[in-house]
Coordinates of C-alpha atoms and ligand atoms in Angstrom, one line a residue:
M858 CA -20.9 12.4 -15.4
C859 CA -22.4 11.1 -18.6
G860 CA -21.8 7.5 -19.6
I861 CA -20.5 6.3 -22.9
V862 CA -20.3 2.8 -24.4
G863 CA -19.2 1.6 -27.8
V864 CA -19.1 -1.8 -29.5
V865 CA -17.4 -3.0 -32.7
S866 CA -18.6 -6.5 -33.5
T867 CA -19.8 -8.9 -36.2
R868 CA -23.2 -9.3 -34.4
Q869 CA -25.9 -6.8 -33.9
V870 CA -25.0 -4.2 -31.3
P871 CA -28.0 -2.0 -30.4
D872 CA -29.2 -4.3 -27.5
L873 CA -25.6 -4.5 -26.2
L874 CA -25.3 -0.8 -26.3
V875 CA -28.6 -0.2 -24.5
E876 CA -27.7 -2.8 -21.8
G877 CA -24.4 -1.0 -21.3
L878 CA -26.1 2.3 -21.0
Q879 CA -28.5 0.9 -18.4
R880 CA -25.5 0.0 -16.2
L881 CA -24.0 3.4 -16.7
E882 CA -27.2 5.3 -15.9
Y883 CA -25.9 6.1 -12.4
R884 CA -23.6 8.6 -14.3
G885 CA -26.5 10.7 -15.7
Y886 CA -30.0 10.1 -16.8
D887 CA -31.6 13.1 -18.4
S888 CA -31.4 12.0 -22.0
A889 CA -29.8 9.1 -23.9
G890 CA -28.9 8.2 -27.5
I891 CA -27.3 5.7 -29.8
A892 CA -25.7 5.8 -33.3
V893 CA -24.9 2.7 -35.4
L894 CA -23.6 2.0 -38.9
D895 CA -26.3 -0.1 -40.6
A896 CA -25.7 -2.8 -43.2
N897 CA -25.1 -0.2 -45.9
Q898 CA -22.7 1.7 -43.7
V899 CA -25.2 4.5 -43.3
L900 CA -25.1 6.3 -39.9
K901 CA -28.4 5.9 -38.0
R902 CA -29.1 7.7 -34.8
R903 CA -31.8 7.8 -32.2
R904 CA -32.1 10.1 -29.2
T905 CA -34.7 10.5 -26.4
I906 CA -35.2 12.7 -23.4
G907 CA -35.3 11.0 -20.0
K908 CA -33.9 7.8 -18.8
V909 CA -32.4 5.0 -20.9
K910 CA -35.7 3.2 -20.7
E911 CA -37.2 5.8 -23.0
L912 CA -34.5 5.0 -25.6
A913 CA -35.0 1.2 -25.1
D914 CA -38.8 1.7 -25.6
S915 CA -38.2 3.7 -28.7
L916 CA -35.9 1.1 -30.2
R917 CA -38.3 -1.6 -29.3
S918 CA -41.1 0.0 -31.4
D919 CA -38.7 1.1 -34.2
S920 CA -35.5 -0.8 -34.1
L921 CA -32.0 0.1 -35.5
S922 CA -29.5 -2.5 -36.7
G923 CA -25.8 -2.4 -37.1
V924 CA -22.6 -4.2 -35.9
T925 CA -20.7 -1.0 -35.0
G926 CA -22.1 1.7 -32.7
I927 CA -21.8 4.1 -29.8
A928 CA -24.2 5.2 -27.1
H929 CA -24.5 7.8 -24.4
T930 CA -26.5 8.6 -21.3
R931 CA -26.3 12.3 -20.4
W932 CA -26.1 14.5 -17.3
A933 CA -26.5 18.0 -18.8
T934 CA -23.7 20.6 -18.4
H935 CA -24.0 22.8 -21.5
G936 CA -27.6 23.0 -22.8
V937 CA -30.8 21.8 -21.2
P938 CA -31.8 18.1 -21.4
S939 CA -33.4 17.9 -24.9
E940 CA -33.3 15.6 -27.9
G941 CA -31.2 18.1 -29.7
N942 CA -28.6 18.3 -27.0
A943 CA -28.5 14.5 -26.4
H944 CA -25.5 12.6 -27.7
P945 CA -24.3 11.1 -30.1
H946 CA -23.6 14.3 -32.0
V947 CA -22.9 14.0 -35.7
Y948 CA -20.9 15.7 -38.5
G949 CA -23.2 15.5 -41.5
E950 CA -23.7 11.9 -42.4
T951 CA -20.1 10.9 -41.8
V952 CA -19.1 11.0 -38.1
A953 CA -20.9 10.3 -34.8
L954 CA -19.4 11.0 -31.4
A955 CA -20.4 10.4 -27.7
H956 CA -18.5 12.5 -25.1
N957 CA -18.1 12.6 -21.3
G958 CA -16.4 15.7 -19.9
I959 CA -16.3 19.4 -20.6
V960 CA -14.6 21.2 -23.4
E961 CA -13.5 24.5 -21.8
N962 CA -12.5 26.2 -25.0
H963 CA -15.7 25.3 -26.9
E964 CA -16.7 28.9 -27.5
A965 CA -13.5 29.8 -29.3
L966 CA -13.6 26.6 -31.3
R967 CA -17.3 27.0 -32.2
E968 CA -16.6 30.6 -33.5
E969 CA -13.7 29.3 -35.6
L970 CA -15.8 26.4 -37.0
V971 CA -18.7 28.7 -37.8
G972 CA -16.3 30.9 -39.7
L973 CA -15.4 27.8 -41.7
G974 CA -19.0 27.1 -42.5
S975 CA -20.0 24.7 -39.8
E976 CA -23.6 24.8 -38.7
F977 CA -24.4 23.7 -35.1
T978 CA -27.6 22.1 -34.0
S979 CA -27.1 21.9 -30.2
D980 CA -26.1 24.1 -27.3
T981 CA -23.5 21.6 -26.1
D982 CA -19.8 22.0 -25.8
T983 CA -19.5 18.5 -27.4
E984 CA -20.6 19.3 -30.8
V985 CA -17.4 21.2 -31.6
I986 CA -15.4 17.9 -31.3
V987 CA -17.3 16.1 -33.9
H988 CA -17.0 19.0 -36.3
L989 CA -13.3 19.2 -35.7
I990 CA -13.0 15.4 -36.5
G991 CA -15.3 15.7 -39.5
R992 CA -13.2 18.5 -40.9
E993 CA -9.9 16.7 -40.2
L994 CA -11.2 13.8 -42.3
A995 CA -10.7 16.0 -45.4
N996 CA -6.9 15.9 -44.6
T997 CA -6.5 12.2 -43.7
D998 CA -7.9 8.8 -44.6
S999 CA -7.4 7.6 -41.0
L1000 CA -10.2 8.1 -38.5
L1001 CA -7.6 7.6 -35.7
D1002 CA -5.5 10.4 -37.1
A1003 CA -8.5 12.8 -37.5
V1004 CA -9.5 12.1 -33.8
R1005 CA -5.9 12.7 -32.6
R1006 CA -5.6 16.0 -34.5
A1007 CA -9.0 17.1 -33.1
V1008 CA -8.5 16.2 -29.5
K1009 CA -5.1 18.0 -29.5
R1010 CA -7.1 21.2 -29.8
L1011 CA -9.3 20.6 -26.8
E1012 CA -8.9 22.1 -23.4
G1013 CA -10.7 20.6 -20.6
A1014 CA -11.7 17.0 -20.0
F1015 CA -12.9 14.3 -22.4
A1016 CA -13.6 10.6 -22.9
I1017 CA -15.0 10.0 -26.4
G1018 CA -16.2 7.3 -28.6
V1019 CA -16.2 7.9 -32.4
I1020 CA -17.5 6.0 -35.4
S1021 CA -17.6 7.0 -39.1
S1022 CA -19.5 5.8 -42.1
R1023 CA -16.2 6.1 -44.1
H1024 CA -14.5 3.7 -41.7
P1025 CA -16.8 0.7 -41.2
G1026 CA -15.8 -1.9 -38.6
R1027 CA -13.8 0.6 -36.6
L1028 CA -14.3 2.4 -33.3
I1029 CA -12.0 5.1 -31.9
G1030 CA -11.8 6.1 -28.2
A1031 CA -9.8 8.7 -26.5
R1032 CA -9.4 9.9 -22.9
K1033 CA -8.0 12.8 -21.0
G1034 CA -9.5 13.8 -17.7
S1035 CA -12.5 11.6 -17.9
P1036 CA -12.6 7.8 -17.5
L1037 CA -12.6 5.3 -20.4
V1038 CA -11.9 1.6 -20.4
V1039 CA -11.5 -0.9 -23.2
G1040 CA -13.2 -4.3 -23.0
L1041 CA -11.6 -7.2 -24.8
G1042 CA -14.0 -9.7 -26.3
H1043 CA -13.9 -12.6 -28.8
G1044 CA -14.6 -11.3 -32.3
E1045 CA -15.7 -8.0 -30.8
N1046 CA -14.3 -5.2 -28.7
F1047 CA -15.8 -2.5 -26.5
I1048 CA -15.2 0.9 -24.9
A1049 CA -17.1 2.2 -21.8
S1050 CA -16.9 4.7 -19.0
D1051 CA -16.4 1.9 -16.5
V1052 CA -15.9 -1.8 -16.3
L1053 CA -19.4 -2.4 -14.9
A1054 CA -21.1 -1.4 -18.1
L1055 CA -19.5 -4.3 -19.9
R1056 CA -20.1 -6.8 -17.1
S1057 CA -22.1 -9.2 -19.3
L1058 CA -19.7 -8.9 -22.2
T1059 CA -16.2 -9.5 -20.9
D1060 CA -14.0 -9.6 -17.8
R1061 CA -10.8 -8.5 -19.6
F1062 CA -10.0 -4.9 -19.7
I1063 CA -7.4 -2.3 -20.7
L1064 CA -7.5 0.7 -18.4
L1065 CA -6.6 3.6 -20.6
E1066 CA -4.3 6.3 -19.3
E1067 CA -4.4 10.0 -19.7
G1068 CA -3.8 11.0 -23.3
D1069 CA -4.4 7.5 -24.7
L1070 CA -6.2 7.0 -28.0
V1071 CA -7.5 3.6 -28.9
E1072 CA -8.4 2.0 -32.2
L1073 CA -10.7 -1.0 -32.1
T1074 CA -11.9 -3.5 -34.8
P1075 CA -13.7 -6.7 -34.0
S1076 CA -10.4 -8.6 -33.9
D1077 CA -7.8 -6.0 -32.8
V1078 CA -7.1 -3.3 -30.3
S1079 CA -4.2 -0.8 -30.5
V1080 CA -3.4 2.0 -28.1
W1081 CA -1.6 5.2 -29.1
N1082 CA -0.6 8.4 -27.5
L1083 CA -1.2 12.0 -28.7
D1084 CA 2.2 12.0 -30.5
D1085 CA 1.2 9.1 -32.8
E1086 CA 3.4 6.6 -30.9
S1087 CA 2.1 3.1 -30.2
V1088 CA 1.9 2.4 -26.5
V1089 CA 1.7 -0.9 -24.7
R1090 CA -1.1 -1.2 -22.1
S1091 CA -1.5 -4.6 -20.5
S1092 CA -4.9 -6.1 -19.9
V1093 CA -6.4 -7.0 -16.5
K1094 CA -9.0 -9.5 -15.5
V1095 CA -11.8 -7.9 -13.4
E1096 CA -14.0 -10.3 -11.4
M1097 CA -17.6 -9.1 -11.0
R1098 CA -20.2 -11.1 -9.1
V1099 CA -23.5 -11.4 -10.9
D1100 CA -25.6 -10.5 -7.9
D1101 CA -23.7 -7.3 -7.3
T1102 CA -25.6 -5.3 -9.9
G1103 CA -29.2 -6.5 -9.3
K1104 CA -31.7 -5.2 -6.7
G1105 CA -32.3 -8.6 -5.1
N1106 CA -35.4 -8.7 -3.0
F1107 CA -35.4 -5.0 -2.5
Q1108 CA -37.5 -2.3 -4.2
H1109 CA -34.5 0.1 -4.5
Y1110 CA -30.8 -0.3 -4.9
M1111 CA -30.4 2.2 -2.0
H1112 CA -32.4 -0.1 0.4
K1113 CA -30.4 -3.1 -0.7
E1114 CA -27.1 -1.2 -0.2
I1115 CA -28.1 0.0 3.2
H1116 CA -28.8 -3.7 4.1
Q1117 CA -25.4 -4.8 2.6
Q1118 CA -23.5 -2.8 5.2
P1119 CA -22.7 -5.6 7.6
Q1120 CA -21.1 -7.5 4.6
A1121 CA -19.4 -4.4 3.3
V1122 CA -17.8 -3.8 6.7
A1123 CA -16.8 -7.5 7.1
A1124 CA -15.3 -7.6 3.6
T1125 CA -13.4 -4.4 4.3
L1126 CA -11.9 -5.9 7.4
E1127 CA -11.1 -9.2 5.9
G1128 CA -7.4 -10.1 5.8
R1129 CA -6.5 -6.8 7.5
V1130 CA -7.0 -7.6 11.2
T1131 CA -6.2 -10.5 13.5
R1132 CA -8.1 -11.0 16.7
H1133 CA -6.4 -8.1 18.4
R1134 CA -4.3 -6.2 15.8
V1135 CA -4.4 -4.5 12.5
L1136 CA -2.1 -6.2 10.0
E1137 CA 0.2 -3.6 8.7
E1138 CA 1.5 -5.9 5.9
A1139 CA -2.0 -5.9 4.4
F1140 CA -1.5 -2.3 3.3
G1141 CA 1.3 -3.0 0.9
V1142 CA 5.1 -2.9 1.2
R1143 CA 5.4 0.9 0.9
A1144 CA 2.8 1.7 3.6
S1145 CA 5.0 1.1 6.6
S1146 CA 7.7 3.5 5.7
V1147 CA 5.1 6.2 4.6
F1148 CA 3.2 5.8 8.0
D1149 CA 6.6 6.0 9.8
R1150 CA 7.2 9.4 8.3
T1151 CA 3.6 10.7 8.8
R1152 CA 3.4 13.6 11.2
A1153 CA 0.2 15.3 9.9
I1154 CA -2.7 14.5 7.5
T1155 CA -4.7 16.4 5.0
I1156 CA -7.8 14.7 3.7
V1157 CA -9.6 16.0 0.7
A1158 CA -13.0 14.7 -0.6
C1159 CA -16.5 15.8 -1.7
G1160 CA -20.0 15.2 -0.4
S1161 CA -20.5 12.2 1.7
S1162 CA -16.9 11.2 1.4
Y1163 CA -16.0 14.6 2.9
Y1164 CA -18.3 13.8 5.8
S1165 CA -16.6 10.5 6.5
A1166 CA -13.3 12.3 6.4
S1167 CA -14.7 14.9 8.9
I1168 CA -15.6 12.0 11.3
A1169 CA -12.0 10.6 10.9
R1170 CA -10.6 14.0 11.9
Y1171 CA -11.9 13.5 15.4
W1172 CA -10.4 10.0 15.5
I1173 CA -7.0 11.0 14.2
E1174 CA -6.6 14.1 16.4
D1175 CA -7.9 12.3 19.5
L1176 CA -6.5 8.8 19.1
V1177 CA -3.3 9.4 17.1
G1178 CA -2.5 13.0 18.3
I1179 CA -1.4 14.5 15.0
P1180 CA -3.0 17.4 13.1
C1181 CA -5.6 16.4 10.6
N1182 CA -6.9 18.9 8.1
V1183 CA -10.1 18.0 6.2
E1184 CA -11.1 20.0 3.1
I1185 CA -13.7 19.9 0.4
A1186 CA -11.9 19.2 -2.8
S1187 CA -13.5 21.9 -4.9
E1188 CA -12.3 24.5 -2.4
F1189 CA -8.9 22.9 -1.7
R1190 CA -7.9 23.0 -5.3
Y1191 CA -8.2 26.7 -5.6
R1192 CA -6.7 27.7 -2.2
R1193 CA -3.0 28.1 -1.4
G1194 CA -2.6 26.1 1.8
V1195 CA 0.3 25.4 4.1
V1196 CA 1.8 21.9 4.0
L1197 CA 3.0 20.8 7.4
P1198 CA 6.3 18.8 7.4
G1199 CA 5.6 15.0 7.2
S1200 CA 2.1 15.4 5.8
L1201 CA 0.3 12.6 4.2
F1202 CA -2.2 13.6 1.5
V1203 CA -5.4 11.4 1.6
T1204 CA -8.2 11.4 -0.9
I1205 CA -11.5 9.6 -0.1
T1206 CA -13.7 8.8 -3.1
Q1207 CA -16.1 6.0 -3.6
S1208 CA -15.9 6.2 -7.4
G1209 CA -12.2 7.2 -7.7
E1210 CA -13.3 9.5 -10.6
T1211 CA -14.6 12.6 -8.9
A1212 CA -13.1 15.5 -10.9
D1213 CA -12.5 17.9 -8.0
T1214 CA -10.9 15.2 -5.9
L1215 CA -8.7 14.0 -8.8
A1216 CA -7.7 17.5 -9.5
A1217 CA -6.6 18.0 -5.9
L1218 CA -4.6 14.9 -6.0
R1219 CA -2.8 16.0 -9.2
L1220 CA -2.2 19.5 -7.8
V1221 CA -0.4 18.3 -4.6
K1222 CA 2.1 16.2 -6.5
E1223 CA 4.5 19.2 -6.4
Q1224 CA 3.5 20.5 -3.0
G1225 CA 5.8 18.7 -0.6
F1226 CA 3.5 16.0 0.8
E1227 CA 5.3 12.8 1.9
A1228 CA 3.0 10.6 -0.2
S1229 CA -0.6 10.3 -1.4
L1230 CA -3.1 7.7 -0.2
T1231 CA -6.5 7.1 -1.6
I1232 CA -9.4 5.4 0.1
C1233 CA -11.6 4.1 -2.7
N1234 CA -14.1 1.5 -3.8
V1235 CA -13.1 1.0 -7.4
P1236 CA -9.7 -0.7 -7.9
T1237 CA -9.6 0.2 -11.6
S1238 CA -10.2 3.9 -11.0
T1239 CA -8.0 6.8 -11.9
T1240 CA -7.5 7.9 -8.3
V1241 CA -6.2 4.5 -7.4
R1242 CA -3.8 4.5 -10.3
E1243 CA -2.5 8.0 -9.6
S1244 CA -2.0 7.6 -5.8
D1245 CA 1.2 6.3 -4.1
L1246 CA -0.9 4.1 -1.8
A1247 CA -4.5 2.8 -2.1
L1248 CA -6.6 1.5 0.8
M1249 CA -9.5 -0.2 -0.9
I1250 CA -12.9 -0.5 0.6
Q1251 CA -14.7 -3.7 -0.2
A1252 CA -18.2 -2.3 -0.5
G1253 CA -19.0 -3.9 -3.9
P1254 CA -20.7 -1.8 -6.6
E1255 CA -22.8 1.0 -5.2
I1256 CA -25.5 1.8 -7.7
G1257 CA -27.9 4.0 -5.7
V1258 CA -26.9 7.6 -6.3
A1259 CA -26.9 8.3 -2.5
S1260 CA -23.9 6.8 -0.9
T1261 CA -24.6 4.4 1.9
K1262 CA -22.4 1.3 2.2
A1263 CA -19.4 3.1 0.7
F1264 CA -19.7 5.7 3.4
T1265 CA -19.6 3.2 6.3
A1266 CA -16.9 1.1 4.6
Q1267 CA -14.8 4.3 4.2
L1268 CA -15.1 4.8 7.9
V1269 CA -13.8 1.3 8.6
D1270 CA -10.8 2.0 6.4
L1271 CA -10.3 5.3 8.2
M1272 CA -10.4 3.6 11.6
L1273 CA -7.7 1.1 10.3
L1274 CA -5.6 4.0 9.2
T1275 CA -6.1 5.7 12.6
I1276 CA -4.9 2.6 14.4
L1277 CA -1.9 2.1 12.1
L1278 CA -0.9 5.7 12.7
G1279 CA -1.9 5.6 16.4
R1280 CA 0.5 2.8 17.2
R1281 CA 3.3 5.1 16.0
H1282 CA 2.1 7.9 18.3
R1283 CA -0.1 7.9 21.3
M1284 CA -2.3 4.8 21.0
S1285 CA -1.5 2.0 23.4
E1286 CA -1.7 -1.7 22.6
D1287 CA -4.7 -2.0 24.8
T1288 CA -6.6 0.7 22.9
E1289 CA -5.7 -1.0 19.6
R1290 CA -7.0 -4.4 21.0
E1291 CA -10.2 -2.7 22.2
L1292 CA -10.8 -1.0 18.8
V1293 CA -10.0 -4.1 16.7
G1294 CA -12.4 -6.1 18.9
A1295 CA -15.1 -3.5 18.4
L1296 CA -14.5 -3.4 14.6
R1297 CA -14.8 -7.2 14.4
G1298 CA -18.1 -7.0 16.2
L1299 CA -19.4 -4.1 14.1
P1300 CA -21.2 -6.3 11.4
D1301 CA -23.3 -7.8 14.1
V1302 CA -24.2 -4.4 15.6
L1303 CA -25.1 -3.2 12.1
E1304 CA -27.4 -6.2 11.7
E1305 CA -29.1 -5.0 14.9
A1306 CA -29.3 -1.4 13.6
L1307 CA -30.9 -2.6 10.4
K1308 CA -33.9 -3.7 12.5
L1309 CA -34.7 0.0 12.8
D1310 CA -36.2 -0.4 9.3
V1311 CA -39.6 -0.9 11.0
V1312 CA -39.5 2.1 13.3
T1313 CA -38.0 4.5 10.8
R1314 CA -40.6 3.5 8.3
K1315 CA -43.3 4.6 10.8
L1316 CA -41.4 7.8 11.7
A1317 CA -41.1 8.7 8.0
Q1318 CA -44.9 9.5 8.1
R1319 CA -44.0 12.4 10.4
L1320 CA -41.5 13.8 8.0
V1321 CA -43.1 13.2 4.6
D1322 CA -45.2 16.4 4.5
K1323 CA -42.5 18.6 6.0
H1324 CA -40.6 21.1 3.9
H1325 CA -37.6 21.5 6.2
A1326 CA -35.7 19.5 8.9
L1327 CA -32.9 20.3 11.2
F1328 CA -30.3 17.7 12.2
L1329 CA -28.2 18.2 15.4
G1330 CA -25.0 16.4 16.6
R1331 CA -21.9 17.2 18.6
G1332 CA -18.3 16.2 18.2
A1333 CA -17.8 13.3 15.7
H1334 CA -21.6 13.1 15.5
Y1335 CA -21.8 16.6 13.9
P1336 CA -20.6 15.1 10.6
V1337 CA -23.0 12.3 11.2
A1338 CA -25.8 14.9 11.4
L1339 CA -24.5 16.5 8.2
E1340 CA -24.6 13.1 6.4
G1341 CA -28.1 12.4 7.7
A1342 CA -29.3 15.8 6.4
L1343 CA -27.6 15.2 3.0
K1344 CA -29.2 11.8 2.7
L1345 CA -32.7 13.3 3.5
K1346 CA -32.4 16.3 1.1
E1347 CA -30.9 14.5 -1.9
I1348 CA -33.5 11.7 -2.1
S1349 CA -36.6 13.2 -0.5
Y1350 CA -36.0 16.8 -1.7
I1351 CA -36.9 18.0 1.9
H1352 CA -34.7 20.9 2.7
A1353 CA -32.4 19.7 5.6
E1354 CA -29.6 21.4 7.4
A1355 CA -27.2 20.1 10.1
L1356 CA -25.7 22.0 12.9
P1357 CA -23.3 21.3 15.8
A1358 CA -26.0 21.4 18.5
G1359 CA -24.1 24.1 20.5
E1360 CA -24.5 26.5 17.6
L1361 CA -28.3 26.4 17.6
K1362 CA -28.6 29.4 20.0
H1363 CA -26.3 31.5 17.9
G1364 CA -29.0 32.1 15.2
P1365 CA -30.7 29.0 13.8
L1366 CA -32.9 28.5 16.9
A1367 CA -35.0 31.3 15.3
L1368 CA -36.1 28.7 12.7
V1369 CA -37.5 26.3 15.3
D1370 CA -41.3 25.9 15.6
A1371 CA -43.8 23.1 15.5
E1372 CA -43.3 22.8 11.7
M1373 CA -39.6 22.2 11.9
P1374 CA -38.7 18.6 12.9
V1375 CA -35.4 18.6 14.8
I1376 CA -33.5 15.3 14.5
A1377 CA -30.8 14.8 17.1
V1378 CA -28.1 12.2 17.4
A1379 CA -27.4 11.2 21.0
P1380 CA -24.6 8.8 21.6
N1381 CA -23.4 7.8 25.0
N1382 CA -20.3 10.0 25.4
D1383 CA -18.9 13.0 27.3
L1384 CA -20.9 15.5 25.4
L1385 CA -24.3 14.0 26.4
E1386 CA -25.2 16.5 29.1
K1387 CA -24.3 19.4 26.8
L1388 CA -26.5 17.9 24.1
K1389 CA -29.4 17.4 26.5
S1390 CA -29.3 21.2 27.3
N1391 CA -29.3 21.9 23.6
L1392 CA -32.4 19.7 23.1
Q1393 CA -34.1 21.5 26.0
E1394 CA -33.6 24.8 24.0
V1395 CA -35.6 23.2 21.2
R1396 CA -38.4 21.8 23.4
A1397 CA -38.8 25.2 25.1
R1398 CA -39.5 26.7 21.6
G1399 CA -42.2 24.1 20.8
G1400 CA -39.9 22.2 18.4
E1401 CA -40.7 18.5 17.6
L1402 CA -37.7 16.4 18.5
I1403 CA -36.8 13.0 17.1
V1404 CA -33.9 11.7 19.1
F1405 CA -31.7 8.8 17.9
A1406 CA -30.3 7.8 21.3
D1407 CA -27.9 5.1 22.4
E1408 CA -30.0 2.3 23.8
T1409 CA -28.1 2.3 27.1
L1410 CA -29.2 5.9 27.9
G1411 CA -32.8 4.9 28.7
F1412 CA -34.2 8.0 26.9
R1413 CA -38.0 7.7 26.8
T1414 CA -40.5 9.0 24.3
E1415 CA -42.7 11.8 25.7
P1416 CA -44.9 14.5 24.3
G1417 CA -42.9 16.4 21.7
V1418 CA -40.0 14.0 21.9
T1419 CA -39.8 10.7 20.0
V1420 CA -36.9 8.5 20.9
V1421 CA -35.4 5.8 18.6
E1422 CA -33.0 3.5 20.4
V1423 CA -29.8 2.8 18.5
P1424 CA -27.7 -0.3 19.4
S1425 CA -24.8 0.4 21.6
V1426 CA -21.2 0.0 20.3
H1427 CA -17.7 1.2 21.2
E1428 CA -17.9 5.0 21.5
A1429 CA -15.4 5.6 18.6
L1430 CA -17.6 3.5 16.2
A1431 CA -20.9 5.0 17.2
P1432 CA -20.9 7.4 14.2
I1433 CA -21.1 4.4 11.9
V1434 CA -24.1 2.9 13.6
F1435 CA -26.0 6.2 14.0
T1436 CA -25.4 6.9 10.3
V1437 CA -27.2 3.7 9.4
A1438 CA -30.2 4.8 11.4
L1439 CA -30.3 8.1 9.6
Q1440 CA -29.9 6.4 6.2
L1441 CA -33.0 4.4 7.0
L1442 CA -35.0 7.4 8.0
A1443 CA -34.1 9.2 4.8
Y1444 CA -34.8 6.1 2.7
H1445 CA -38.3 5.5 4.1
T1446 CA -39.2 9.2 3.9
A1447 CA -38.3 9.3 0.2
A1448 CA -39.9 6.0 -0.4
L1449 CA -43.1 7.3 1.1
K1450 CA -43.0 10.4 -1.0
G1451 CA -42.4 8.3 -4.0
T1452 CA -39.4 10.1 -5.3
D1453 CA -37.0 8.4 -7.7
L1454 CA -34.6 7.8 -4.9
D1455 CA -32.1 5.6 -6.7
Q1456 CA -31.7 8.3 -9.3
P1457 CA -32.7 11.6 -7.6
R1458 CA -33.4 14.6 -9.9
N1459 CA -30.4 16.7 -11.1
L1460 CA -27.8 14.3 -9.6
A1461 CA -25.4 11.7 -10.9
K1462 CA -23.3 9.1 -9.1
S1463 CA -19.9 9.9 -10.4
V1464 CA -19.2 13.6 -10.7
T1465 CA -16.5 13.6 -13.4
V1466 CA -17.0 17.3 -14.2
E1467 CA -15.8 20.3 -12.2
Ligands
F6R2268 C1 -24.1 11.7 -1.5 C2 -23.0 11.3 -2.4 C3 -22.1 12.3 -2.9 C4 -20.7 11.7 -3.1 C5 -19.7 12.7 -3.7 C6 -18.3 12.2 -3.9 O1 -24.9 10.6 -1.1 O2 -22.9 10.1 -2.8 O3 -22.1 13.4 -2.1 O4 -20.2 11.3 -1.9 O5 -20.2 13.1 -5.0 O6 -18.3 11.1 -4.6 P1 -17.0 10.1 -4.6 O7 -17.0 9.5 -3.2 O8 -17.2 9.1 -5.6 O9 -15.8 11.0 -4.8

């Protein structure tokens, strides 16, 4: 969380910094700030509460100038969102710093610094870093040196950008536990929390590694480690399509991204399947031998990515026939579990930077897993770099905070993984052929499902005034219900819970009355009759049902039951299609309520703090 950007150039940088912040806003948006060195090398700072737009407006009416600067968009951890807590933080008139991460030993450091005469002006953990650097400058002429000495004292996670009035034309960055990339320009260089922030400025990047420090001038970039040794980091070219980051004809990124799902699925399949088979070679040279040795799987993820993993558990145990354990990363990392022989450790993460998922990955390195595999959307991310194998999804940048196209593309990757493992265990060639055929047809089925835009927009009127909603599903559609409930609550702020439909009578049925809409997912599978009985239990208590039902079932709308027909697809892939329908329902409900659904309150896209 929090986004940082820095530029050292020979041209004016405030507009470049603000543009970078706008692209990083998905990382946090409760306050923003900028610090630059003006023509006289005087440090100038501006901070505002709210979104980056507030900062941009403030700079428009009262501009800053300078050719070196840093900027920050915040997701509050220590201290409320306020101007005083917004970054950059400063040490007197000398040093300014922007930080992403959490300094865990900030209290002890603050006490020590206060003892030395430091006065703090914010409630943040960050401010201790800038004081440490400022004080180190009494012992060294080098800003890089001062930053190195300071960060060596930090426990926790950080990515920082630092400028100093005593070191014009110089920008220092450092990372440990939080992401930071260097952008290479012509006559100017940059740092940012991700490559997207610098999209309009460069396509050449250095992906910093843990413990790296970087010194940038307009013409030079040098990378160092914490022991003051120069390290070589090669640069990479990252292609970014211009239309990836705009809203196109849509009012919200989320709506655009929901509609991009057929393309995201097609791109994720591209080059990986023939007409009837999954191409094992497409997963890299090491994959085959890892899959040969795999006898069990542990998947770890957070939020929506955890729900896609939970769907895959049904696939892996049913179609492959090996144990699959799925856990929430923030729980897994603090639990001593049992590793079955031949276990593959899988992380699923859209961003590849989620702190809990990354911590789990690092933790298992010594735990006897055969190998680690990540399913991820960002090739330059830390998780990809630190895993043995990476199975990329090709969803393109997902900017709406609520995950949509990344979720469905993750499921496509998970089905490919299921097939690759299945062929080594209980899956027949015929089943593989059937599933590959269904996967290839999936983009067309999703195009059909997207036509539910119209009916879900109408249905949203029924939900918009409600305070609670209950989602029901069974089997692999229970995690679909969980994902539907998460989508609704995070963007519309309507409290939503999901249950395996068979659990209703064990307590939650007490909640059902005319004020509690119950949204059920009814695919055409073996559990259908059981689900129907569960729905009767709701009707008998006067509950209002909205049933998303496979179109082949012939369910009819009747008093108290509204049926939405969902396009039919191979049973195994039905969770993907039903999820799209639930995304649309959540989207239209939030749009009708008028919430800030691309950037819902209190949330951020990339959760890089614990
Ligand atoms: C919900 C959502 C989050 C993320 C979660 C994990 O719509 O997007 O629940 O799924 O924060 O993020 P990643 O996948 O980046 O690890």
